Amino acid sequence: MGDKVEVNKLTTKENMQRTVKDTVFRDLFSDPNYLIQLYRALHPEDAETTTADLKYVTLETVIATGIYNDLGFMVGNKLIILCESQSTWSENILFRSLMYLAKTYQGYFDDSGQNIYGSKKLQAPEAEVYVIYVGQKKIEKKVISLSEEFYSGKQTAVDVRVNVIVEGRENDIVSQYILFCKVVDSLVKEKGRSTATMREAIQICKDRNVLKEYLESHEKEAVEMLMELYDQERITDRMLASNRLDTLLEAIKRLMSRHDWSFEQAAEELGVFGSDRDNLRIRL
């Protein structure tokens, strides 16, 4: 995929180019009838916007996980980007959002024929960035920013503000989606990851009138996407664990070389015990 950001009128699901694996998040909101509900959940004061006013924005995959769970769309002169943090929380979402914004603006200027090197003042959409968090960690802040999270509030050359959503309002589409994720996650932890578990979670949500219409018409696809997502998360977790051990092993080797220590001495100095120490001893 190139750097150019494609901006298309969102009228049907078929208009979305699926070049990577989707999640329920993206598949749900690829339907303009659900996307307008999402927009109204974010902007309840706007009762005039309709599905005809929505334009889908193809975002670059800035983190190559194989699973695509981010969404961009435009409403008039407003650019809205949503990032889903499925199970783990990290303030690094701010830099991910910064990368999205930079590439999206670049594509917008290209598509609208504007020259960023010219003397004419650019016409740029107003950006809003949201992260929907469905994990277990309690997040107190409703807005996070680069300046606060990384630079102790100091003003720097660039800043990004991200709105954090952990719950919706009065059974709106956002609250339903978050509840759906929590039901799935809870059942997976209780019964393990399986097609039967996913189907049971979907049935529970339908019985509770949570995303019922969507799940009734997309149950097979939802099960497949959930299985893909959990597979990918397990792969990612293993990669992170392996990278952490690689870093520890290099540190142990440096201590052994620098101080002529044994493996045990170096491991103890770094506070490495238990299974980590056993795994590293095998790798050495």
mmCIF file of C-alpha atoms in Angstrom:
data_model
loop_
_atom_site.group_PDB
_atom_site.id
_atom_site.type_symbol
_atom_site.label_atom_id
_atom_site.label_comp_id
_atom_site.label_asym_id
_atom_site.label_seq_id
_atom_site.Cartn_x
_atom_site.Cartn_y
_atom_site.Cartn_z
ATOM 1 C CA MET A 1 0.000 0.000 0.000
ATOM 2 C CA GLY A 2 1.391 3.407 -0.923
ATOM 3 C CA ASP A 3 1.360 6.613 1.067
ATOM 4 C CA LYS A 4 -1.619 8.081 -0.733
ATOM 5 C CA VAL A 5 -4.782 8.180 1.339
ATOM 6 C CA GLU A 6 -7.891 7.303 -0.585
ATOM 7 C CA VAL A 7 -11.028 9.273 0.245
ATOM 8 C CA ASN A 8 -14.215 7.653 -1.051
ATOM 9 C CA LYS A 9 -17.905 8.340 -0.558
ATOM 10 C CA LEU A 10 -19.179 5.775 1.904
ATOM 11 C CA THR A 11 -22.482 4.499 0.556
ATOM 12 C CA THR A 12 -22.208 0.712 0.749
ATOM 13 C CA LYS A 13 -19.963 -1.855 2.414
ATOM 14 C CA GLU A 14 -18.560 -2.850 -0.969
ATOM 15 C CA ASN A 15 -16.974 0.604 -1.322
ATOM 16 C CA MET A 16 -14.422 -0.248 1.368
ATOM 17 C CA GLN A 17 -11.240 -1.727 -0.056
ATOM 18 C CA ARG A 18 -10.272 -4.669 2.175
ATOM 19 C CA THR A 19 -6.528 -5.083 1.758
ATOM 20 C CA VAL A 20 -5.932 -6.384 5.290
ATOM 21 C CA LYS A 21 -7.803 -8.504 7.809
ATOM 22 C CA ASP A 22 -10.675 -6.696 9.455
ATOM 23 C CA THR A 23 -12.009 -6.887 12.978
ATOM 24 C CA VAL A 24 -15.632 -6.720 14.097
ATOM 25 C CA PHE A 25 -14.911 -3.054 14.879
ATOM 26 C CA ARG A 26 -14.145 -2.157 11.279
ATOM 27 C CA ASP A 27 -16.665 -4.517 9.763
ATOM 28 C CA LEU A 28 -19.454 -3.122 11.929
ATOM 29 C CA PHE A 29 -18.720 0.488 11.099
ATOM 30 C CA SER A 30 -18.148 -0.191 7.406
ATOM 31 C CA ASP A 31 -21.935 -0.145 7.240
ATOM 32 C CA PRO A 32 -23.067 3.500 6.912
ATOM 33 C CA ASN A 33 -26.114 2.799 9.060
ATOM 34 C CA TYR A 34 -23.862 1.927 11.987
ATOM 35 C CA LEU A 35 -21.278 4.573 11.143
ATOM 36 C CA ILE A 36 -23.868 7.344 11.421
ATOM 37 C CA GLN A 37 -24.807 5.944 14.840
ATOM 38 C CA LEU A 38 -21.146 6.092 15.807
ATOM 39 C CA TYR A 39 -20.848 9.685 14.655
ATOM 40 C CA ARG A 40 -23.958 10.707 16.573
ATOM 41 C CA ALA A 41 -22.608 8.985 19.675
ATOM 42 C CA LEU A 42 -19.496 11.160 19.360
ATOM 43 C CA HIS A 43 -21.465 14.281 18.379
ATOM 44 C CA PRO A 44 -24.973 14.073 19.864
ATOM 45 C CA GLU A 45 -25.430 17.803 19.229
ATOM 46 C CA ASP A 46 -25.432 17.246 15.449
ATOM 47 C CA ALA A 47 -28.842 15.962 14.349
ATOM 48 C CA GLU A 48 -28.557 17.106 10.724
ATOM 49 C CA THR A 49 -25.738 14.932 9.384
ATOM 50 C CA THR A 50 -26.870 11.886 7.404
ATOM 51 C CA THR A 51 -25.130 8.864 5.879
ATOM 52 C CA ALA A 52 -24.803 10.816 2.621
ATOM 53 C CA ASP A 53 -22.452 13.246 4.406
ATOM 54 C CA LEU A 54 -19.988 10.546 5.476
ATOM 55 C CA LYS A 55 -16.788 9.800 3.595
ATOM 56 C CA TYR A 56 -14.552 6.888 4.460
ATOM 57 C CA VAL A 57 -10.810 7.566 4.764
ATOM 58 C CA THR A 58 -8.402 4.709 4.119
ATOM 59 C CA LEU A 59 -5.764 4.798 6.845
ATOM 60 C CA GLU A 60 -2.226 3.551 6.445
ATOM 61 C CA THR A 61 -1.386 0.504 8.543
ATOM 62 C CA VAL A 62 1.198 2.177 10.748
ATOM 63 C CA ILE A 63 1.633 -0.848 12.989
ATOM 64 C CA ALA A 64 2.042 -4.084 11.045
ATOM 65 C CA THR A 65 0.129 -6.527 13.240
ATOM 66 C CA GLY A 66 -1.738 -8.150 10.384
ATOM 67 C CA ILE A 67 -5.047 -7.092 11.929
ATOM 68 C CA TYR A 68 -6.612 -3.794 10.945
ATOM 69 C CA ASN A 69 -8.780 -2.315 13.679
ATOM 70 C CA ASP A 70 -8.647 1.418 13.034
ATOM 71 C CA LEU A 71 -11.136 3.599 11.233
ATOM 72 C CA GLY A 72 -11.109 7.021 9.604
ATOM 73 C CA PHE A 73 -13.932 9.041 8.124
ATOM 74 C CA MET A 74 -14.827 12.606 7.233
ATOM 75 C CA VAL A 75 -17.964 14.579 7.998
ATOM 76 C CA GLY A 76 -17.942 17.898 6.189
ATOM 77 C CA ASN A 77 -14.667 19.546 7.164
ATOM 78 C CA LYS A 78 -14.099 17.262 10.132
ATOM 79 C CA LEU A 79 -11.660 14.355 10.019
ATOM 80 C CA ILE A 80 -12.355 11.682 12.630
ATOM 81 C CA ILE A 81 -9.940 8.871 13.417
ATOM 82 C CA LEU A 82 -10.766 6.039 15.806
ATOM 83 C CA CYS A 83 -8.215 3.572 17.121
ATOM 84 C CA GLU A 84 -9.318 0.481 18.980
ATOM 85 C CA SER A 85 -7.078 -0.741 21.784
ATOM 86 C CA GLN A 86 -8.415 -4.260 22.112
ATOM 87 C CA SER A 87 -6.985 -5.542 25.381
ATOM 88 C CA THR A 88 -3.829 -3.714 26.441
ATOM 89 C CA TRP A 89 -3.369 -0.048 27.215
ATOM 90 C CA SER A 90 -0.414 2.052 26.109
ATOM 91 C CA GLU A 91 0.104 5.785 25.809
ATOM 92 C CA ASN A 92 2.036 4.945 22.629
ATOM 93 C CA ILE A 93 -1.342 5.280 20.910
ATOM 94 C CA LEU A 94 -0.486 8.994 20.783
ATOM 95 C CA PHE A 95 2.432 8.434 18.406
ATOM 96 C CA ARG A 96 0.385 5.968 16.390
ATOM 97 C CA SER A 97 -2.261 8.687 16.035
ATOM 98 C CA LEU A 98 0.377 11.244 15.061
ATOM 99 C CA MET A 99 1.572 8.953 12.274
ATOM 100 C CA TYR A 100 -2.002 8.445 11.068
ATOM 101 C CA LEU A 101 -2.653 12.178 11.024
ATOM 102 C CA ALA A 102 0.528 13.014 9.118
ATOM 103 C CA LYS A 103 -0.159 10.445 6.385
ATOM 104 C CA THR A 104 -3.841 11.261 6.207
ATOM 105 C CA TYR A 105 -3.194 14.974 5.791
ATOM 106 C CA GLN A 106 -0.597 14.225 3.120
ATOM 107 C CA GLY A 107 -3.160 12.205 1.190
ATOM 108 C CA TYR A 108 -5.837 14.837 1.698
ATOM 109 C CA PHE A 109 -3.636 17.582 0.257
ATOM 110 C CA ASP A 110 -2.694 15.384 -2.701
ATOM 111 C CA ASP A 111 -6.327 14.469 -3.415
ATOM 112 C CA SER A 112 -7.541 18.048 -3.121
ATOM 113 C CA GLY A 113 -4.757 19.365 -5.380
ATOM 114 C CA GLN A 114 -3.158 21.539 -2.715
ATOM 115 C CA ASN A 115 0.554 22.272 -2.769
ATOM 116 C CA ILE A 116 2.138 22.190 0.675
ATOM 117 C CA TYR A 117 5.174 24.000 -0.764
ATOM 118 C CA GLY A 118 3.132 26.775 -2.331
ATOM 119 C CA SER A 119 2.415 30.203 -0.896
ATOM 120 C CA LYS A 120 -1.359 29.760 -0.772
ATOM 121 C CA LYS A 121 -2.641 28.896 2.676
ATOM 122 C CA LEU A 122 -3.754 25.273 2.875
ATOM 123 C CA GLN A 123 -7.354 24.330 3.611
ATOM 124 C CA ALA A 124 -7.227 21.446 6.065
ATOM 125 C CA PRO A 125 -9.961 19.477 7.851
ATOM 126 C CA GLU A 126 -10.244 19.734 11.614
ATOM 127 C CA ALA A 127 -9.030 16.490 13.174
ATOM 128 C CA GLU A 128 -10.490 14.532 16.066
ATOM 129 C CA VAL A 129 -8.853 11.361 17.377
ATOM 130 C CA TYR A 130 -10.494 8.785 19.650
ATOM 131 C CA VAL A 131 -9.333 5.531 21.165
ATOM 132 C CA ILE A 132 -11.910 2.985 22.277
ATOM 133 C CA TYR A 133 -10.460 0.946 25.130
ATOM 134 C CA VAL A 134 -12.119 -2.336 26.082
ATOM 135 C CA GLY A 135 -9.484 -3.804 28.384
ATOM 136 C CA GLN A 136 -9.449 -4.321 32.159
ATOM 137 C CA LYS A 137 -7.167 -1.480 33.267
ATOM 138 C CA LYS A 138 -9.015 1.455 34.799
ATOM 139 C CA ILE A 139 -8.390 4.574 32.736
ATOM 140 C CA GLU A 140 -9.256 7.804 34.534
ATOM 141 C CA LYS A 141 -8.340 10.326 31.871
ATOM 142 C CA LYS A 142 -10.852 11.257 29.188
ATOM 143 C CA VAL A 143 -8.179 13.012 27.116
ATOM 144 C CA ILE A 144 -4.471 12.223 26.809
ATOM 145 C CA SER A 145 -1.844 14.269 24.996
ATOM 146 C CA LEU A 146 1.755 13.927 23.882
ATOM 147 C CA SER A 147 2.821 16.937 25.919
ATOM 148 C CA GLU A 148 1.359 15.545 29.151
ATOM 149 C CA GLU A 149 2.218 11.874 28.761
ATOM 150 C CA PHE A 150 5.726 12.184 27.338
ATOM 151 C CA TYR A 151 7.033 15.674 28.120
ATOM 152 C CA SER A 152 5.597 16.494 31.563
ATOM 153 C CA GLY A 153 3.286 19.138 30.124
ATOM 154 C CA LYS A 154 6.083 21.009 28.339
ATOM 155 C CA GLN A 155 5.091 22.635 25.062
ATOM 156 C CA THR A 156 6.977 21.074 22.173
ATOM 157 C CA ALA A 157 6.976 21.485 18.402
ATOM 158 C CA VAL A 158 4.133 19.024 18.008
ATOM 159 C CA ASP A 159 1.275 17.802 20.163
ATOM 160 C CA VAL A 160 -1.583 15.339 19.715
ATOM 161 C CA ARG A 161 -4.721 15.024 21.828
ATOM 162 C CA VAL A 162 -6.632 11.750 21.916
ATOM 163 C CA ASN A 163 -10.094 11.315 23.415
ATOM 164 C CA VAL A 164 -10.327 8.116 25.459
ATOM 165 C CA ILE A 165 -13.635 6.220 25.393
ATOM 166 C CA VAL A 166 -14.226 3.456 27.920
ATOM 167 C CA GLU A 167 -18.024 3.512 27.939
ATOM 168 C CA GLY A 168 -20.875 4.865 25.857
ATOM 169 C CA ARG A 169 -24.177 6.503 26.704
ATOM 170 C CA GLU A 170 -27.594 4.914 27.244
ATOM 171 C CA ASN A 171 -27.111 1.805 25.108
ATOM 172 C CA ASP A 172 -25.747 3.721 22.111
ATOM 173 C CA ILE A 173 -23.672 1.927 19.481
ATOM 174 C CA VAL A 174 -20.424 2.627 21.343
ATOM 175 C CA SER A 175 -21.664 1.190 24.637
ATOM 176 C CA GLN A 176 -23.012 -1.853 22.787
ATOM 177 C CA TYR A 177 -19.701 -2.459 21.054
ATOM 178 C CA ILE A 178 -17.737 -2.145 24.313
ATOM 179 C CA LEU A 179 -20.132 -4.535 26.073
ATOM 180 C CA PHE A 180 -19.827 -6.988 23.183
ATOM 181 C CA CYS A 181 -16.027 -6.990 23.570
ATOM 182 C CA LYS A 182 -16.248 -7.498 27.323
ATOM 183 C CA VAL A 183 -18.664 -10.425 26.943
ATOM 184 C CA VAL A 184 -16.342 -12.102 24.422
ATOM 185 C CA ASP A 185 -13.224 -11.490 26.522
ATOM 186 C CA SER A 186 -14.859 -12.742 29.716
ATOM 187 C CA LEU A 187 -16.085 -15.937 28.073
ATOM 188 C CA VAL A 188 -12.706 -16.609 26.431
ATOM 189 C CA LYS A 189 -10.993 -16.304 29.812
ATOM 190 C CA GLU A 190 -13.543 -18.663 31.358
ATOM 191 C CA LYS A 191 -13.826 -21.299 28.619
ATOM 192 C CA GLY A 192 -10.861 -20.780 26.329
ATOM 193 C CA ARG A 193 -10.585 -19.613 22.751
ATOM 194 C CA SER A 194 -12.750 -21.699 20.456
ATOM 195 C CA THR A 195 -15.406 -21.327 17.796
ATOM 196 C CA ALA A 196 -17.986 -22.607 20.281
ATOM 197 C CA THR A 197 -16.965 -19.935 22.784
ATOM 198 C CA MET A 198 -17.290 -17.189 20.190
ATOM 199 C CA ARG A 199 -20.715 -18.430 19.145
ATOM 200 C CA GLU A 200 -21.866 -18.579 22.752
ATOM 201 C CA ALA A 201 -20.655 -14.992 23.349
ATOM 202 C CA ILE A 202 -22.503 -13.827 20.256
ATOM 203 C CA GLN A 203 -25.687 -15.566 21.411
ATOM 204 C CA ILE A 204 -25.417 -13.912 24.836
ATOM 205 C CA CYS A 205 -25.110 -10.510 23.138
ATOM 206 C CA LYS A 206 -28.090 -11.168 20.876
ATOM 207 C CA ASP A 207 -30.157 -12.211 23.886
ATOM 208 C CA ARG A 208 -29.188 -8.951 25.607
ATOM 209 C CA ASN A 209 -29.985 -6.915 22.488
ATOM 210 C CA VAL A 210 -26.322 -5.940 22.120
ATOM 211 C CA LEU A 211 -25.454 -5.389 18.435
ATOM 212 C CA LYS A 212 -28.287 -7.834 17.794
ATOM 213 C CA GLU A 213 -29.128 -6.781 14.233
ATOM 214 C CA TYR A 214 -25.483 -6.841 13.140
ATOM 215 C CA LEU A 215 -24.715 -10.176 14.816
ATOM 216 C CA GLU A 216 -27.803 -11.872 13.404
ATOM 217 C CA SER A 217 -26.751 -11.028 9.850
ATOM 218 C CA HIS A 218 -22.963 -11.384 10.309
ATOM 219 C CA GLU A 219 -22.556 -14.189 12.842
ATOM 220 C CA LYS A 220 -20.330 -16.418 10.685
ATOM 221 C CA GLU A 221 -18.054 -13.509 9.741
ATOM 222 C CA ALA A 222 -17.942 -12.262 13.344
ATOM 223 C CA VAL A 223 -16.826 -15.668 14.617
ATOM 224 C CA GLU A 224 -14.075 -15.841 11.990
ATOM 225 C CA MET A 225 -12.868 -12.313 12.741
ATOM 226 C CA LEU A 226 -12.807 -12.937 16.494
ATOM 227 C CA MET A 227 -10.784 -16.120 16.011
ATOM 228 C CA GLU A 228 -8.333 -14.250 13.765
ATOM 229 C CA LEU A 229 -8.001 -11.478 16.328
ATOM 230 C CA TYR A 230 -7.276 -13.767 19.264
ATOM 231 C CA ASP A 231 -4.802 -15.769 17.164
ATOM 232 C CA GLN A 232 -3.020 -12.553 16.222
ATOM 233 C CA GLU A 233 -2.941 -11.343 19.825
ATOM 234 C CA ARG A 234 -1.362 -14.610 20.942
ATOM 235 C CA ILE A 235 1.288 -14.314 18.221
ATOM 236 C CA THR A 236 1.987 -10.697 19.193
ATOM 237 C CA ASP A 237 2.272 -11.619 22.888
ATOM 238 C CA ARG A 238 4.763 -14.365 22.045
ATOM 239 C CA MET A 239 6.795 -11.969 19.912
ATOM 240 C CA LEU A 240 6.902 -9.384 22.705
ATOM 241 C CA ALA A 241 7.937 -12.032 25.225
ATOM 242 C CA SER A 242 10.669 -13.282 22.882
ATOM 243 C CA ASN A 243 11.963 -9.755 22.275
ATOM 244 C CA ARG A 244 12.077 -9.117 26.030
ATOM 245 C CA LEU A 245 14.130 -12.273 26.575
ATOM 246 C CA ASP A 246 16.474 -11.308 23.735
ATOM 247 C CA THR A 247 17.097 -7.951 25.425
ATOM 248 C CA LEU A 248 17.740 -9.602 28.796
ATOM 249 C CA LEU A 249 20.109 -12.112 27.238
ATOM 250 C CA GLU A 250 22.199 -9.360 25.642
ATOM 251 C CA ALA A 251 22.369 -7.537 28.979
ATOM 252 C CA ILE A 252 23.479 -10.719 30.745
ATOM 253 C CA LYS A 253 26.170 -11.337 28.133
ATOM 254 C CA ARG A 254 27.500 -7.794 28.587
ATOM 255 C CA LEU A 255 27.719 -8.203 32.361
ATOM 256 C CA MET A 256 29.413 -11.600 32.028
ATOM 257 C CA SER A 257 31.984 -10.157 29.637
ATOM 258 C CA ARG A 258 32.550 -6.880 31.491
ATOM 259 C CA HIS A 259 32.907 -8.336 34.996
ATOM 260 C CA ASP A 260 33.938 -11.902 34.181
ATOM 261 C CA TRP A 261 30.777 -13.081 35.962
ATOM 262 C CA SER A 262 29.000 -16.380 35.675
ATOM 263 C CA PHE A 263 25.551 -16.554 34.116
ATOM 264 C CA GLU A 264 23.992 -16.912 37.571
ATOM 265 C CA GLN A 265 25.740 -13.794 38.885
ATOM 266 C CA ALA A 266 24.661 -11.699 35.898
ATOM 267 C CA ALA A 267 21.083 -12.960 36.042
ATOM 268 C CA GLU A 268 20.848 -12.216 39.762
ATOM 269 C CA GLU A 269 22.241 -8.716 39.226
ATOM 270 C CA LEU A 270 19.450 -8.040 36.714
ATOM 271 C CA GLY A 271 16.790 -9.593 38.934
ATOM 272 C CA VAL A 272 16.019 -12.443 36.519
ATOM 273 C CA PHE A 273 14.572 -15.499 38.240
ATOM 274 C CA GLY A 274 12.245 -18.441 37.665
ATOM 275 C CA SER A 275 11.211 -19.512 34.174
ATOM 276 C CA ASP A 276 12.862 -16.478 32.585
ATOM 277 C CA ARG A 277 16.219 -17.527 34.000
ATOM 278 C CA ASP A 278 15.695 -21.120 32.824
ATOM 279 C CA ASN A 279 14.782 -19.985 29.302
ATOM 280 C CA LEU A 280 17.764 -17.652 29.111
ATOM 281 C CA ARG A 281 20.153 -20.334 30.360
ATOM 282 C CA ILE A 282 19.006 -22.578 27.494
ATOM 283 C CA ARG A 283 19.468 -19.744 24.973
ATOM 284 C CA LEU A 284 22.973 -18.859 26.135
#
